[in-house]
Structures are given as C-alpha cells and as structure tokens.
C-alpha cells in the first residue's frame, strides 16, 4: 500500500500541475466594494509553506481508496475551491472526476487543509478561485506481481 502512495505522489508531482484561475467575486461570495481585478493578482494564493509543503501534506494525507484499487479506478480529479481573503477554503466542488470514490477522497483532503495565504493585489487581500488536480494512477501489474517503483529525487 505504501508503494501505491509513493507512486501516486510521484505521478502527482510529475503530471499534476497546480492550476490557479482568475478570481470571481460572484462565485466566491466576496464582499468587494472596489474594482474587480482581471487577470492574475500580484500574489497568488498559496498553501502555508509553499508548493513543497503542499506536496508533503498530500503525501501524508491522501489515501487511494481501497474500493478504487479493487475496481482499478484511475482518474484525474480536479477540485475547485475559493481561497477566501481570510485564507479559508470555501465552495469546494469537483470540477471534473469520473468516480465518486476518488472525487470524495480528493474533496476530503482539500476540506481538511489548513488556511492558505490569500491572494493579494496592491496590498489588499482577495478571494480567488483555485483548481487543484489529483492524479489517481495505480501500479501496473507485471508477470511477477505489481511493478514496484521507488521514490525518485527531483
């Protein structure tokens, strides 16, 4: 099982890009009375400690559900959420995902994340819609069982 987690995390690191989207005051329930920022803000929202800390968090908390393993489910799940100007994550939803069991695991992990550093523009904290991909890929069987892939250093 530990090998599967390592493979999953490696595939996330190699194939899963962290994708941010433009902020939207309507879908994020922001209470701006100033102009809406179009395009990227000066500072994008970030997981506390940065991208490496996010990868560590995912490595420690994301579990490939046994039902998905038994059913050989693989998928790339996109979780969309709002990083509110206080850093809270709100409005979590599945943007794309075929299998409910994988969707629920990705939602669970995001819902348990600590507060993020919010986006900023000209010193003002902003709400920001963010998309985080989760790449669920199983080990491939070989004639002698499952192919074991060790941890790689980047």
XYZ file of C-alpha atoms in Angstrom:
154
model
C 0.000 0.000 0.000
C 2.900 2.360 0.808
C 4.310 1.754 -2.688
C 0.968 2.812 -4.210
C 1.019 6.037 -2.194
C 4.573 6.756 -3.325
C 3.628 6.107 -6.941
C 0.535 8.260 -6.592
C 2.521 11.148 -5.139
C 5.265 10.785 -7.758
C 2.691 10.912 -10.529
C 1.100 13.938 -8.899
C 4.466 15.679 -8.780
C 5.386 14.704 -12.328
C 1.999 15.156 -14.036
C -0.195 17.210 -11.733
C 0.261 20.884 -12.171
C -1.205 23.243 -9.653
C -3.548 25.479 -11.559
C -4.977 28.795 -10.390
C -7.880 30.515 -12.076
C -8.951 34.134 -12.133
C -10.822 35.317 -9.094
C -14.562 35.808 -9.272
C -16.490 37.802 -6.702
C -19.819 36.173 -7.613
C -18.914 32.521 -7.175
C -16.638 33.247 -4.205
C -19.133 35.334 -2.218
C -16.633 38.145 -1.815
C -17.877 41.441 -0.487
C -15.749 43.757 -2.594
C -16.837 47.333 -2.950
C -13.785 48.111 -5.066
C -12.999 47.224 -8.670
C -12.706 43.581 -9.634
C -9.201 42.515 -10.604
C -9.000 40.880 -14.027
C -6.085 38.576 -14.745
C -3.664 37.379 -12.121
C -3.239 39.298 -8.887
C 0.254 40.371 -7.806
C 0.395 37.476 -5.324
C -1.445 34.196 -5.929
C -2.892 32.241 -3.008
C -0.612 29.581 -1.582
C -0.604 26.667 0.820
C 1.227 27.561 4.067
C 4.892 26.814 3.440
C 4.522 26.843 -0.343
C 4.283 24.168 -3.016
C 6.743 21.783 -1.351
C 4.693 21.888 1.878
C 1.547 21.205 -0.167
C 3.201 18.152 -1.714
C 4.223 16.920 1.752
C 0.666 17.452 3.025
C -0.757 15.458 0.112
C 1.802 12.690 0.600
C 0.832 12.351 4.260
C -2.944 12.715 3.934
C -4.132 11.440 0.559
C -5.163 7.774 0.560
C -6.021 5.788 -2.543
C -9.429 4.322 -1.538
C -9.493 0.528 -1.343
C -12.711 0.379 -3.397
C -10.945 2.308 -6.175
C -7.962 -0.058 -6.004
C -10.214 -3.135 -6.110
C -12.163 -1.665 -9.029
C -8.980 -0.491 -10.821
C -10.266 3.098 -10.959
C -7.824 5.667 -12.285
C -8.682 9.277 -12.976
C -7.512 12.867 -12.824
C -9.828 14.698 -10.418
C -9.986 18.500 -10.348
C -11.159 20.155 -7.135
C -12.239 23.774 -7.463
C -12.436 25.972 -4.367
C -12.358 29.559 -3.230
C -9.433 30.793 -1.177
C -11.270 33.472 0.779
C -9.421 36.644 1.759
C -9.049 35.254 5.308
C -7.312 32.162 3.864
C -10.269 29.842 4.496
C -11.140 27.377 1.743
C -14.806 27.581 0.780
C -17.115 26.494 -2.041
C -15.337 23.162 -2.615
C -16.606 21.255 -5.630
C -15.489 18.646 -8.112
C -14.675 20.324 -11.410
C -14.020 17.030 -13.143
C -13.893 13.430 -11.988
C -15.467 10.160 -13.176
C -15.526 8.095 -9.978
C -17.365 9.228 -6.867
C -14.969 7.380 -4.533
C -11.953 9.253 -5.962
C -13.853 12.552 -6.031
C -14.768 12.163 -2.353
C -11.168 11.411 -1.340
C -9.867 14.497 -3.142
C -12.623 16.622 -1.557
C -11.832 15.193 1.882
C -8.160 16.086 1.629
C -8.854 19.658 0.488
C -11.568 20.170 3.117
C -9.082 19.241 5.875
C -6.348 21.613 4.665
C -5.215 24.450 6.909
C -5.904 28.049 5.939
C -3.962 29.238 2.894
C -2.203 32.537 2.318
C -4.773 34.545 0.327
C -4.182 36.263 -2.995
C -3.187 39.914 -2.840
C -3.249 42.846 -5.189
C -1.819 46.244 -4.204
C -1.677 45.054 -0.587
C -5.367 44.132 -0.491
C -6.312 40.517 0.201
C -8.580 38.972 -2.432
C -10.821 35.961 -2.868
C -9.508 33.657 -5.566
C -10.939 30.616 -7.333
C -8.325 27.854 -7.372
C -8.201 24.475 -9.117
C -6.129 21.644 -7.677
C -5.613 18.448 -9.707
C -5.324 14.972 -8.177
C -3.881 12.284 -10.428
C -5.048 8.844 -9.245
C -2.966 6.179 -11.032
C -2.443 2.565 -9.922
C 0.691 0.479 -10.266
C 0.669 -1.646 -13.391
C 0.776 -5.437 -12.880
C 3.669 -7.463 -14.269
C 4.168 -11.223 -14.607
C 5.633 -11.308 -11.092
C 3.008 -9.088 -9.465
C 2.890 -5.314 -9.337
C 5.760 -3.290 -10.710
C 7.491 -1.536 -7.834
C 8.660 1.977 -8.453
C 10.984 3.549 -5.901
C 10.966 7.125 -4.751
C 12.834 9.463 -7.103
C 14.670 12.599 -6.124
C 13.987 15.683 -8.208
